[in-house]
Each structure stands twice: as structure tokens, then as C-alpha cells.
Amino acid sequence: MEQIAVIGAGTMGNGIAHVFAQNGYKVNLVDVAQASLDKGMATITKNLDRMIAKEVIDEAKKEATLGNISTYTNLKDGVSDTDLVVEAATENLDIKLKIFKDLDEACKAETILATNTSSISITQIGAVTNRPEKVIGMHFMNPVPIMKLVEIIRGYSTSDKVTETIMELSRKLGKTPTEVNDYPGFVANRILMPMINESIETLYNGVAGVQEIDTVMKLGMAHPMGPLQLADFIGLDVCLSILNVMYDGFKNPKYAPCPLLVNMVMAGKLGVKSGEGFYDYSESRKAENVSTQFK
């Protein structure tokens, strides 16, 4: 496996492209918008410069990594001769199903199709293709160049051979792959999102403030980041989407999103990416200032 395509140049997509390219793979980074590709490449360059500053890599490794990445705005051109495609587009079912239908038509018959989805059914995605045995979940964690875990999710029809191939590929990237089965939220988000949702409920019910909730979980439970800060980092819209997938999948009220979360998303308060969520990021991307509405 030598030629990789990554669909989507956003936070996850450019991180995935970075990791593959740094490990010697040729990567086609595909996005419908040239501006998104330019921004994604700028992010990769900045992250490589940080690694140079920390003496993790040298200038030659940076240039080799960037040289391994080509950009495309046309899906067919970007995926037609690849061995693996990793989709990292918006966490939206209809968008992902459309992409996988197009990938199935554009890719070689032997190409493995992976999705970085954090909650959507691999089985459902695979069912819109003519190769469900070659469709698999490859859920990287953010920030991709740093986080070691990759959740490998088997759909109902995913073959043993494809699963073993992707597990071994993940190890070659320096990651720790963990195989899980295809149920809403998989493992990471099935456990994480109810915790985040309960933290929002705790704030909503006036039990404690934003910083107090995060401090309890950081100092009392040894979490590196408080749940409300983490929600801002993930994106409140993404948290809401994942909770809705789990609520629809299990029909269990414990997964129903808190009304405060729903209202914040409707108001466009999405966290770091919008400049405000539970914290105000207008002056710093660090969670230092609580949003005015929660003071």
C-alpha cells in the first residue's frame, strides 16, 4: 500500500494527510474548495515547523513530508489510482453516503475505502457501495499527529483481510489501533459524549460553573482537559451530531442532548472554531476566559 487519498482538508483531514506523508506514503489531499486545500497545507506546514522547533524532525524531513502531498479539487482525479481512501469530510450522513457512492465508482476494485467518522454506521456507509467488505472505519483522534489511538471499526460485512491490513497500516504510522464493532458511537464517543452531555446538564442545572466543572474533572479525575473545554475543542456542533446519532440508534433517553447544547449550536456558539462556546477564544485559543453568558 503506497498511494493514499484523504477526502477533506479540514482539521482531521489535513492531520491524517500529514501523518501518512511523514511516514513516507504518497498522499492525494482532496477537497472541493481550493481555499480549504490551501488552509490545510498551511496547517500541515505550521505543524511541521513546530516539530522542527521541538527537534522531533529536521528541515529535510519537513520538505520530504510536504513533497509527498499533492492536492486535488476533483474527486475522480484524486482517487483513481489509490490503494486506500480515508474520508474525513463533514460528520453528516447524507454527505458521507454521497462521497462513498462516488468513491465506489471512481476507485479501483481493490481499493479499500475507510471513513474517519466518529459515530456514523460503517455498515450503512458500506451498503451504498459494491464493496462493503472493503469498507472500514479508521477513527483518528485530534490532533492526529500527536494522538496515538486509532479506532478501527468493522462494519457488518468488513472482511478479516481488510481489517488486518488496516490494523497493520496503523501500526506503521506509529499509532495504536484498537478494533471495535459497529454500534453507534463505537467505544470512544459512546463513553465520552454522555460524559460531556452530563457536564453540560450540570452547568444547565446550576450545580456549578464552567471552570468549576472542568477543574473537578481535571484535578479529581486526572483528565488533561475539562469536559466543557474538550467540547469546545471538538466543536459543539460535532458533539450534538454524535449524540443525535446515538440517540437515534439506541432510542435511549440517556443519549438525548442537553437543551443548552442544542441552543448553543443553533446560536452558532460552536467552541474554538467559532470563537466562543463555554469559553471565549477571541483573545486566546486557550480556555482562559469563560463566555460572558456563563459568568
PDB file of C-alpha atoms in Angstrom:
ATOM      1  CA  MET A   1       0.000   0.000   0.000  1.00  0.00           C
ATOM      2  CA  GLU A   2       1.722   3.158  -1.248  1.00  0.00           C
ATOM      3  CA  GLN A   3      -0.774   5.655  -2.644  1.00  0.00           C
ATOM      4  CA  ILE A   4      -3.296   7.170  -0.217  1.00  0.00           C
ATOM      5  CA  ALA A   5      -6.104   9.669  -0.786  1.00  0.00           C
ATOM      6  CA  VAL A   6      -7.610  11.740   2.010  1.00  0.00           C
ATOM      7  CA  ILE A   7     -11.004  13.349   1.399  1.00  0.00           C
ATOM      8  CA  GLY A   8     -11.431  16.659   3.221  1.00  0.00           C
ATOM      9  CA  ALA A   9      -8.690  19.158   4.103  1.00  0.00           C
ATOM     10  CA  GLY A  10     -10.145  20.302   7.428  1.00  0.00           C
ATOM     11  CA  THR A  11      -8.736  19.670  10.893  1.00  0.00           C
ATOM     12  CA  MET A  12      -8.919  15.883  10.715  1.00  0.00           C
ATOM     13  CA  GLY A  13      -8.188  15.535   7.014  1.00  0.00           C
ATOM     14  CA  ASN A  14      -5.014  17.608   6.993  1.00  0.00           C
ATOM     15  CA  GLY A  15      -3.852  15.831  10.151  1.00  0.00           C
ATOM     16  CA  ILE A  16      -4.361  12.416   8.568  1.00  0.00           C
ATOM     17  CA  ALA A  17      -2.596  13.526   5.379  1.00  0.00           C
ATOM     18  CA  HIS A  18       0.294  14.869   7.490  1.00  0.00           C
ATOM     19  CA  VAL A  19       0.774  11.558   9.322  1.00  0.00           C
ATOM     20  CA  PHE A  20       0.709   9.424   6.169  1.00  0.00           C
ATOM     21  CA  ALA A  21       3.057  11.770   4.308  1.00  0.00           C
ATOM     22  CA  GLN A  22       5.501  11.978   7.213  1.00  0.00           C
ATOM     23  CA  ASN A  23       5.688   8.185   7.188  1.00  0.00           C
ATOM     24  CA  GLY A  24       6.669   8.049   3.530  1.00  0.00           C
ATOM     25  CA  TYR A  25       3.306   7.489   1.825  1.00  0.00           C
ATOM     26  CA  LYS A  26       2.258   9.440  -1.251  1.00  0.00           C
ATOM     27  CA  VAL A  27      -0.906  11.331  -0.360  1.00  0.00           C
ATOM     28  CA  ASN A  28      -3.550  12.965  -2.536  1.00  0.00           C
ATOM     29  CA  LEU A  29      -5.415  15.506  -0.391  1.00  0.00           C
ATOM     30  CA  VAL A  30      -8.832  16.144  -1.945  1.00  0.00           C
ATOM     31  CA  ASP A  31     -11.312  18.928  -1.194  1.00  0.00           C
ATOM     32  CA  VAL A  32     -13.961  20.679  -3.271  1.00  0.00           C
ATOM     33  CA  ALA A  33     -12.572  24.101  -2.309  1.00  0.00           C
ATOM     34  CA  GLN A  34      -9.073  25.261  -3.237  1.00  0.00           C
ATOM     35  CA  ALA A  35      -9.158  27.661  -0.275  1.00  0.00           C
ATOM     36  CA  SER A  36      -9.643  24.698   2.072  1.00  0.00           C
ATOM     37  CA  LEU A  37      -6.701  22.898   0.491  1.00  0.00           C
ATOM     38  CA  ASP A  38      -4.500  25.989   0.859  1.00  0.00           C
ATOM     39  CA  LYS A  39      -5.521  26.342   4.505  1.00  0.00           C
ATOM     40  CA  GLY A  40      -4.937  22.633   5.134  1.00  0.00           C
ATOM     41  CA  MET A  41      -1.449  22.740   3.622  1.00  0.00           C
ATOM     42  CA  ALA A  42      -0.643  25.853   5.661  1.00  0.00           C
ATOM     43  CA  THR A  43      -1.681  23.992   8.815  1.00  0.00           C
ATOM     44  CA  ILE A  44       0.492  20.993   7.931  1.00  0.00           C
ATOM     45  CA  THR A  45       3.461  23.312   7.293  1.00  0.00           C
ATOM     46  CA  LYS A  46       2.914  25.081  10.617  1.00  0.00           C
ATOM     47  CA  ASN A  47       2.695  21.781  12.498  1.00  0.00           C
ATOM     48  CA  LEU A  48       5.891  20.543  10.840  1.00  0.00           C
ATOM     49  CA  ASP A  49       7.634  23.787  11.849  1.00  0.00           C
ATOM     50  CA  ARG A  50       6.549  23.145  15.455  1.00  0.00           C
ATOM     51  CA  MET A  51       8.094  19.688  15.242  1.00  0.00           C
ATOM     52  CA  ILE A  52      11.348  21.190  13.963  1.00  0.00           C
ATOM     53  CA  ALA A  53      11.345  23.678  16.867  1.00  0.00           C
ATOM     54  CA  LYS A  54      10.955  20.751  19.280  1.00  0.00           C
ATOM     55  CA  GLU A  55      13.720  18.861  17.446  1.00  0.00           C
ATOM     56  CA  VAL A  56      11.371  15.986  16.614  1.00  0.00           C
ATOM     57  CA  ILE A  57      12.193  16.256  12.895  1.00  0.00           C
ATOM     58  CA  ASP A  58      14.642  18.257  10.782  1.00  0.00           C
ATOM     59  CA  GLU A  59      14.159  20.546   7.760  1.00  0.00           C
ATOM     60  CA  ALA A  60      14.832  17.704   5.314  1.00  0.00           C
ATOM     61  CA  LYS A  61      12.021  15.623   6.864  1.00  0.00           C
ATOM     62  CA  LYS A  62       9.675  18.595   6.615  1.00  0.00           C
ATOM     63  CA  GLU A  63      10.418  19.065   2.921  1.00  0.00           C
ATOM     64  CA  ALA A  64      10.078  15.336   2.235  1.00  0.00           C
ATOM     65  CA  THR A  65       6.702  15.277   4.012  1.00  0.00           C
ATOM     66  CA  LEU A  66       5.368  18.238   2.064  1.00  0.00           C
ATOM     67  CA  GLY A  67       6.752  16.719  -1.146  1.00  0.00           C
ATOM     68  CA  ASN A  68       4.665  13.593  -0.539  1.00  0.00           C
ATOM     69  CA  ILE A  69       1.379  15.542  -0.660  1.00  0.00           C
ATOM     70  CA  SER A  70      -0.484  16.528  -3.823  1.00  0.00           C
ATOM     71  CA  THR A  71      -3.766  18.460  -3.767  1.00  0.00           C
ATOM     72  CA  TYR A  72      -6.874  17.973  -5.891  1.00  0.00           C
ATOM     73  CA  THR A  73     -10.273  19.617  -6.189  1.00  0.00           C
ATOM     74  CA  ASN A  74     -11.588  16.878  -8.481  1.00  0.00           C
ATOM     75  CA  LEU A  75     -12.511  13.697  -6.615  1.00  0.00           C
ATOM     76  CA  LYS A  76     -12.023  11.300  -9.528  1.00  0.00           C
ATOM     77  CA  ASP A  77      -8.561  12.655 -10.340  1.00  0.00           C
ATOM     78  CA  GLY A  78      -7.518  12.398  -6.720  1.00  0.00           C
ATOM     79  CA  VAL A  79      -8.626   8.815  -6.045  1.00  0.00           C
ATOM     80  CA  SER A  80      -8.490   6.904  -9.331  1.00  0.00           C
ATOM     81  CA  ASP A  81      -5.099   5.273  -8.738  1.00  0.00           C
ATOM     82  CA  THR A  82      -5.048   4.890  -4.941  1.00  0.00           C
ATOM     83  CA  ASP A  83      -4.739   1.841  -2.688  1.00  0.00           C
ATOM     84  CA  LEU A  84      -6.620   3.388   0.231  1.00  0.00           C
ATOM     85  CA  VAL A  85      -9.001   6.308   0.580  1.00  0.00           C
ATOM     86  CA  VAL A  86      -9.642   7.833   4.001  1.00  0.00           C
ATOM     87  CA  GLU A  87     -12.738  10.026   4.045  1.00  0.00           C
ATOM     88  CA  ALA A  88     -12.617  12.864   6.595  1.00  0.00           C
ATOM     89  CA  ALA A  89     -15.427  15.119   5.400  1.00  0.00           C
ATOM     90  CA  THR A  90     -18.146  16.751   7.499  1.00  0.00           C
ATOM     91  CA  GLU A  91     -19.837  14.464  10.035  1.00  0.00           C
ATOM     92  CA  ASN A  92     -23.080  14.328   8.039  1.00  0.00           C
ATOM     93  CA  LEU A  93     -24.684  11.075   6.915  1.00  0.00           C
ATOM     94  CA  ASP A  94     -26.002  12.285   3.550  1.00  0.00           C
ATOM     95  CA  ILE A  95     -22.656  13.855   2.612  1.00  0.00           C
ATOM     96  CA  LYS A  96     -20.741  10.701   3.542  1.00  0.00           C
ATOM     97  CA  LEU A  97     -23.109   8.391   1.651  1.00  0.00           C
ATOM     98  CA  LYS A  98     -22.777  10.552  -1.472  1.00  0.00           C
ATOM     99  CA  ILE A  99     -18.976  10.544  -1.189  1.00  0.00           C
ATOM    100  CA  PHE A 100     -18.822   6.758  -0.821  1.00  0.00           C
ATOM    101  CA  LYS A 101     -21.093   6.189  -3.810  1.00  0.00           C
ATOM    102  CA  ASP A 102     -18.766   8.404  -5.850  1.00  0.00           C
ATOM    103  CA  LEU A 103     -15.650   6.702  -4.450  1.00  0.00           C
ATOM    104  CA  ASP A 104     -17.016   3.272  -5.317  1.00  0.00           C
ATOM    105  CA  GLU A 105     -17.368   4.345  -8.942  1.00  0.00           C
ATOM    106  CA  ALA A 106     -14.077   6.246  -9.188  1.00  0.00           C
ATOM    107  CA  CYS A 107     -11.677   3.888  -7.385  1.00  0.00           C
ATOM    108  CA  LYS A 108     -10.037   0.647  -8.488  1.00  0.00           C
ATOM    109  CA  ALA A 109     -11.917  -2.505  -7.477  1.00  0.00           C
ATOM    110  CA  GLU A 110      -9.224  -3.437  -4.950  1.00  0.00           C
ATOM    111  CA  THR A 111      -9.093  -0.018  -3.234  1.00  0.00           C
ATOM    112  CA  ILE A 112     -10.014  -0.047   0.466  1.00  0.00           C
ATOM    113  CA  LEU A 113     -12.446   2.699   1.477  1.00  0.00           C
ATOM    114  CA  ALA A 114     -12.093   3.979   5.050  1.00  0.00           C
ATOM    115  CA  THR A 115     -14.021   6.639   6.915  1.00  0.00           C
ATOM    116  CA  ASN A 116     -12.847   8.773   9.817  1.00  0.00           C
ATOM    117  CA  THR A 117     -16.424   9.059  11.106  1.00  0.00           C
ATOM    118  CA  SER A 118     -16.706   9.298  14.867  1.00  0.00           C
ATOM    119  CA  SER A 119     -20.220   7.860  15.112  1.00  0.00           C
ATOM    120  CA  ILE A 120     -21.939   7.012  11.799  1.00  0.00           C
ATOM    121  CA  SER A 121     -22.572   3.351  10.966  1.00  0.00           C
ATOM    122  CA  ILE A 122     -19.825   1.732   8.897  1.00  0.00           C
ATOM    123  CA  THR A 123     -22.360  -0.888   7.822  1.00  0.00           C
ATOM    124  CA  GLN A 124     -24.693   1.796   6.473  1.00  0.00           C
ATOM    125  CA  ILE A 125     -21.859   3.517   4.619  1.00  0.00           C
ATOM    126  CA  GLY A 126     -20.620   0.220   3.168  1.00  0.00           C
ATOM    127  CA  ALA A 127     -24.119  -0.701   1.987  1.00  0.00           C
ATOM    128  CA  VAL A 128     -24.175   2.110  -0.610  1.00  0.00           C
ATOM    129  CA  THR A 129     -21.082   0.631  -2.299  1.00  0.00           C
ATOM    130  CA  ASN A 130     -20.462  -2.529  -4.302  1.00  0.00           C
ATOM    131  CA  ARG A 131     -17.561  -3.403  -1.976  1.00  0.00           C
ATOM    132  CA  PRO A 132     -18.930  -3.446   1.608  1.00  0.00           C
ATOM    133  CA  GLU A 133     -16.235  -5.989   2.551  1.00  0.00           C
ATOM    134  CA  LYS A 134     -13.629  -3.301   1.751  1.00  0.00           C
ATOM    135  CA  VAL A 135     -15.283  -0.513   3.782  1.00  0.00           C
ATOM    136  CA  ILE A 136     -13.952   0.127   7.291  1.00  0.00           C
ATOM    137  CA  GLY A 137     -13.815   2.784   9.984  1.00  0.00           C
ATOM    138  CA  MET A 138     -10.475   4.439  10.718  1.00  0.00           C
ATOM    139  CA  HIS A 139     -11.288   6.889  13.518  1.00  0.00           C
ATOM    140  CA  PHE A 140      -8.233   9.020  14.252  1.00  0.00           C
ATOM    141  CA  MET A 141      -8.103  11.257  17.339  1.00  0.00           C
ATOM    142  CA  ASN A 142      -7.488  15.015  17.268  1.00  0.00           C
ATOM    143  CA  PRO A 143      -4.768  16.291  16.974  1.00  0.00           C
ATOM    144  CA  VAL A 144      -3.875  13.465  14.606  1.00  0.00           C
ATOM    145  CA  PRO A 145      -0.062  13.941  14.515  1.00  0.00           C
ATOM    146  CA  ILE A 146       0.083  13.651  18.325  1.00  0.00           C
ATOM    147  CA  MET A 147      -2.656  11.253  19.454  1.00  0.00           C
ATOM    148  CA  LYS A 148      -1.708   7.571  19.299  1.00  0.00           C
ATOM    149  CA  LEU A 149      -5.125   5.901  19.173  1.00  0.00           C
ATOM    150  CA  VAL A 150      -6.947   4.851  16.012  1.00  0.00           C
ATOM    151  CA  GLU A 151     -10.312   3.160  16.477  1.00  0.00           C
ATOM    152  CA  ILE A 152     -10.652   0.521  13.754  1.00  0.00           C
ATOM    153  CA  ILE A 153     -14.346  -0.167  13.240  1.00  0.00           C
ATOM    154  CA  ARG A 154     -15.549  -3.260  11.429  1.00  0.00           C
ATOM    155  CA  GLY A 155     -18.824  -2.963   9.567  1.00  0.00           C
ATOM    156  CA  TYR A 156     -21.137  -5.969   9.349  1.00  0.00           C
ATOM    157  CA  SER A 157     -19.533  -7.024   6.056  1.00  0.00           C
ATOM    158  CA  THR A 158     -15.925  -5.843   6.559  1.00  0.00           C
ATOM    159  CA  SER A 159     -13.553  -8.716   5.794  1.00  0.00           C
ATOM    160  CA  ASP A 160     -10.905 -10.101   8.113  1.00  0.00           C
ATOM    161  CA  LYS A 161      -8.244  -9.379   5.490  1.00  0.00           C
ATOM    162  CA  VAL A 162      -9.173  -5.700   5.211  1.00  0.00           C
ATOM    163  CA  THR A 163      -9.304  -5.349   8.996  1.00  0.00           C
ATOM    164  CA  GLU A 164      -5.853  -6.932   9.392  1.00  0.00           C
ATOM    165  CA  THR A 165      -4.450  -4.721   6.605  1.00  0.00           C
ATOM    166  CA  ILE A 166      -5.696  -1.518   8.236  1.00  0.00           C
ATOM    167  CA  MET A 167      -4.572  -2.600  11.715  1.00  0.00           C
ATOM    168  CA  GLU A 168      -1.057  -3.220  10.404  1.00  0.00           C
ATOM    169  CA  LEU A 169      -1.043   0.018   8.401  1.00  0.00           C
ATOM    170  CA  SER A 170      -1.985   1.953  11.554  1.00  0.00           C
ATOM    171  CA  ARG A 171       0.976   0.424  13.380  1.00  0.00           C
ATOM    172  CA  LYS A 172       3.274   1.510  10.550  1.00  0.00           C
ATOM    173  CA  LEU A 173       2.050   5.059  11.155  1.00  0.00           C
ATOM    174  CA  GLY A 174       3.209   4.788  14.767  1.00  0.00           C
ATOM    175  CA  LYS A 175      -0.362   4.530  16.032  1.00  0.00           C
ATOM    176  CA  THR A 176      -2.040   2.060  18.371  1.00  0.00           C
ATOM    177  CA  PRO A 177      -5.044   0.542  16.547  1.00  0.00           C
ATOM    178  CA  THR A 178      -7.922  -0.825  18.616  1.00  0.00           C
ATOM    179  CA  GLU A 179     -10.538  -2.991  16.912  1.00  0.00           C
ATOM    180  CA  VAL A 180     -14.183  -2.347  17.802  1.00  0.00           C
ATOM    181  CA  ASN A 181     -17.541  -3.383  16.379  1.00  0.00           C
ATOM    182  CA  ASP A 182     -20.024  -1.179  14.566  1.00  0.00           C
ATOM    183  CA  TYR A 183     -22.504   0.254  17.069  1.00  0.00           C
ATOM    184  CA  PRO A 184     -23.498   3.924  17.480  1.00  0.00           C
ATOM    185  CA  GLY A 185     -20.634   5.957  18.944  1.00  0.00           C
ATOM    186  CA  PHE A 186     -18.280   2.935  18.771  1.00  0.00           C
ATOM    187  CA  VAL A 187     -16.252   2.976  22.044  1.00  0.00           C
ATOM    188  CA  ALA A 188     -14.641   6.411  22.292  1.00  0.00           C
ATOM    189  CA  ASN A 189     -17.720   8.530  21.773  1.00  0.00           C
ATOM    190  CA  ARG A 190     -20.174   6.107  23.360  1.00  0.00           C
ATOM    191  CA  ILE A 191     -18.343   6.764  26.643  1.00  0.00           C
ATOM    192  CA  LEU A 192     -17.071  10.323  26.049  1.00  0.00           C
ATOM    193  CA  MET A 193     -20.205  12.033  24.723  1.00  0.00           C
ATOM    194  CA  PRO A 194     -22.530  11.088  27.605  1.00  0.00           C
ATOM    195  CA  MET A 195     -19.870  12.496  29.966  1.00  0.00           C
ATOM    196  CA  ILE A 196     -19.716  15.751  28.008  1.00  0.00           C
ATOM    197  CA  ASN A 197     -23.509  15.888  27.819  1.00  0.00           C
ATOM    198  CA  GLU A 198     -23.830  15.301  31.581  1.00  0.00           C
ATOM    199  CA  SER A 199     -21.286  18.072  32.193  1.00  0.00           C
ATOM    200  CA  ILE A 200     -23.446  20.435  30.124  1.00  0.00           C
ATOM    201  CA  GLU A 201     -26.523  19.275  32.086  1.00  0.00           C
ATOM    202  CA  THR A 202     -24.637  20.005  35.316  1.00  0.00           C
ATOM    203  CA  LEU A 203     -23.973  23.553  34.102  1.00  0.00           C
ATOM    204  CA  TYR A 204     -27.556  23.892  32.791  1.00  0.00           C
ATOM    205  CA  ASN A 205     -28.965  22.872  36.183  1.00  0.00           C
ATOM    206  CA  GLY A 206     -26.820  25.380  38.039  1.00  0.00           C
ATOM    207  CA  VAL A 207     -24.850  22.826  40.031  1.00  0.00           C
ATOM    208  CA  ALA A 208     -21.540  24.563  39.261  1.00  0.00           C
ATOM    209  CA  GLY A 209     -19.918  26.966  36.813  1.00  0.00           C
ATOM    210  CA  VAL A 210     -17.864  26.247  33.704  1.00  0.00           C
ATOM    211  CA  GLN A 211     -14.426  26.466  35.320  1.00  0.00           C
ATOM    212  CA  GLU A 212     -15.573  24.638  38.432  1.00  0.00           C
ATOM    213  CA  ILE A 213     -16.873  21.666  36.438  1.00  0.00           C
ATOM    214  CA  ASP A 214     -13.695  21.480  34.377  1.00  0.00           C
ATOM    215  CA  THR A 215     -11.495  21.824  37.472  1.00  0.00           C
ATOM    216  CA  VAL A 216     -13.247  18.937  39.239  1.00  0.00           C
ATOM    217  CA  MET A 217     -12.665  16.624  36.278  1.00  0.00           C
ATOM    218  CA  LYS A 218      -9.070  17.738  35.671  1.00  0.00           C
ATOM    219  CA  LEU A 219      -7.868  17.610  39.255  1.00  0.00           C
ATOM    220  CA  GLY A 220     -10.217  14.966  40.624  1.00  0.00           C
ATOM    221  CA  MET A 221     -10.219  12.530  37.710  1.00  0.00           C
ATOM    222  CA  ALA A 222      -6.792  13.332  36.202  1.00  0.00           C
ATOM    223  CA  HIS A 223      -8.272  14.362  32.859  1.00  0.00           C
ATOM    224  CA  PRO A 224      -5.838  16.522  30.858  1.00  0.00           C
ATOM    225  CA  MET A 225      -8.715  18.755  29.730  1.00  0.00           C
ATOM    226  CA  GLY A 226     -12.076  19.505  31.341  1.00  0.00           C
ATOM    227  CA  PRO A 227     -15.193  18.179  29.550  1.00  0.00           C
ATOM    228  CA  LEU A 228     -16.558  21.620  28.664  1.00  0.00           C
ATOM    229  CA  GLN A 229     -13.202  22.747  27.285  1.00  0.00           C
ATOM    230  CA  LEU A 230     -12.981  19.463  25.390  1.00  0.00           C
ATOM    231  CA  ALA A 231     -16.463  20.006  23.950  1.00  0.00           C
ATOM    232  CA  ASP A 232     -15.349  23.433  22.702  1.00  0.00           C
ATOM    233  CA  PHE A 233     -12.235  21.848  21.195  1.00  0.00           C
ATOM    234  CA  ILE A 234     -14.217  19.102  19.411  1.00  0.00           C
ATOM    235  CA  GLY A 235     -16.916  21.528  18.274  1.00  0.00           C
ATOM    236  CA  LEU A 236     -20.333  21.720  19.899  1.00  0.00           C
ATOM    237  CA  ASP A 237     -21.999  21.011  16.555  1.00  0.00           C
ATOM    238  CA  VAL A 238     -19.987  17.791  16.263  1.00  0.00           C
ATOM    239  CA  CYS A 239     -20.904  16.808  19.842  1.00  0.00           C
ATOM    240  CA  LEU A 240     -24.583  17.408  19.071  1.00  0.00           C
ATOM    241  CA  SER A 241     -24.382  15.380  15.860  1.00  0.00           C
ATOM    242  CA  ILE A 242     -22.778  12.415  17.632  1.00  0.00           C
ATOM    243  CA  LEU A 243     -25.313  12.485  20.468  1.00  0.00           C
ATOM    244  CA  ASN A 244     -28.155  12.562  17.929  1.00  0.00           C
ATOM    245  CA  VAL A 245     -26.683   9.544  16.117  1.00  0.00           C
ATOM    246  CA  MET A 246     -26.511   7.605  19.399  1.00  0.00           C
ATOM    247  CA  TYR A 247     -29.985   8.723  20.496  1.00  0.00           C
ATOM    248  CA  ASP A 248     -31.449   7.675  17.138  1.00  0.00           C
ATOM    249  CA  GLY A 249     -29.511   4.409  17.178  1.00  0.00           C
ATOM    250  CA  PHE A 250     -30.310   3.285  20.720  1.00  0.00           C
ATOM    251  CA  LYS A 251     -33.596   5.139  21.385  1.00  0.00           C
ATOM    252  CA  ASN A 252     -32.313   5.555  24.933  1.00  0.00           C
ATOM    253  CA  PRO A 253     -33.050   8.905  26.640  1.00  0.00           C
ATOM    254  CA  LYS A 254     -29.633   8.924  28.322  1.00  0.00           C
ATOM    255  CA  TYR A 255     -28.181   9.951  24.963  1.00  0.00           C
ATOM    256  CA  ALA A 256     -30.633  12.837  24.400  1.00  0.00           C
ATOM    257  CA  PRO A 257     -28.633  16.074  24.003  1.00  0.00           C
ATOM    258  CA  CYS A 258     -28.994  18.720  26.696  1.00  0.00           C
ATOM    259  CA  PRO A 259     -31.236  21.656  25.630  1.00  0.00           C
ATOM    260  CA  LEU A 260     -28.385  24.055  26.424  1.00  0.00           C
ATOM    261  CA  LEU A 261     -26.163  22.278  23.894  1.00  0.00           C
ATOM    262  CA  VAL A 262     -28.912  22.424  21.264  1.00  0.00           C
ATOM    263  CA  ASN A 263     -29.455  26.149  21.845  1.00  0.00           C
ATOM    264  CA  MET A 264     -25.750  26.955  21.708  1.00  0.00           C
ATOM    265  CA  VAL A 265     -25.381  25.186  18.374  1.00  0.00           C
ATOM    266  CA  MET A 266     -28.433  26.973  16.961  1.00  0.00           C
ATOM    267  CA  ALA A 267     -26.923  30.280  18.127  1.00  0.00           C
ATOM    268  CA  GLY A 268     -23.654  29.496  16.368  1.00  0.00           C
ATOM    269  CA  LYS A 269     -21.647  29.184  19.592  1.00  0.00           C
ATOM    270  CA  LEU A 270     -19.644  26.166  18.461  1.00  0.00           C
ATOM    271  CA  GLY A 271     -16.478  26.459  20.544  1.00  0.00           C
ATOM    272  CA  VAL A 272     -12.944  27.184  19.367  1.00  0.00           C
ATOM    273  CA  LYS A 273     -13.804  27.227  15.655  1.00  0.00           C
ATOM    274  CA  SER A 274     -16.458  29.938  16.055  1.00  0.00           C
ATOM    275  CA  GLY A 275     -14.506  31.887  18.685  1.00  0.00           C
ATOM    276  CA  GLU A 276     -16.914  31.177  21.519  1.00  0.00           C
ATOM    277  CA  GLY A 277     -18.525  28.245  23.284  1.00  0.00           C
ATOM    278  CA  PHE A 278     -18.304  27.630  27.001  1.00  0.00           C
ATOM    279  CA  TYR A 279     -15.158  29.758  26.848  1.00  0.00           C
ATOM    280  CA  ASP A 280     -14.359  32.934  24.906  1.00  0.00           C
ATOM    281  CA  TYR A 281     -11.497  32.430  22.418  1.00  0.00           C
ATOM    282  CA  SER A 282     -11.414  35.948  20.982  1.00  0.00           C
ATOM    283  CA  GLU A 283      -8.067  36.690  22.638  1.00  0.00           C
ATOM    284  CA  SER A 284      -6.590  33.195  23.000  1.00  0.00           C
ATOM    285  CA  ARG A 285      -7.267  29.653  21.850  1.00  0.00           C
ATOM    286  CA  LYS A 286      -6.641  28.558  25.414  1.00  0.00           C
ATOM    287  CA  ALA A 287      -9.665  28.088  27.687  1.00  0.00           C
ATOM    288  CA  GLU A 288      -8.851  31.008  29.975  1.00  0.00           C
ATOM    289  CA  ASN A 289     -11.911  33.243  29.768  1.00  0.00           C
ATOM    290  CA  VAL A 290     -15.393  31.889  30.445  1.00  0.00           C
ATOM    291  CA  SER A 291     -18.036  33.093  27.962  1.00  0.00           C
ATOM    292  CA  THR A 292     -19.988  36.099  29.194  1.00  0.00           C
ATOM    293  CA  GLN A 293     -23.284  34.208  29.325  1.00  0.00           C
ATOM    294  CA  PHE A 294     -21.864  31.810  31.914  1.00  0.00           C
ATOM    295  CA  LYS A 295     -20.240  34.377  34.226  1.00  0.00           C
TER     296      LYS A 295
END
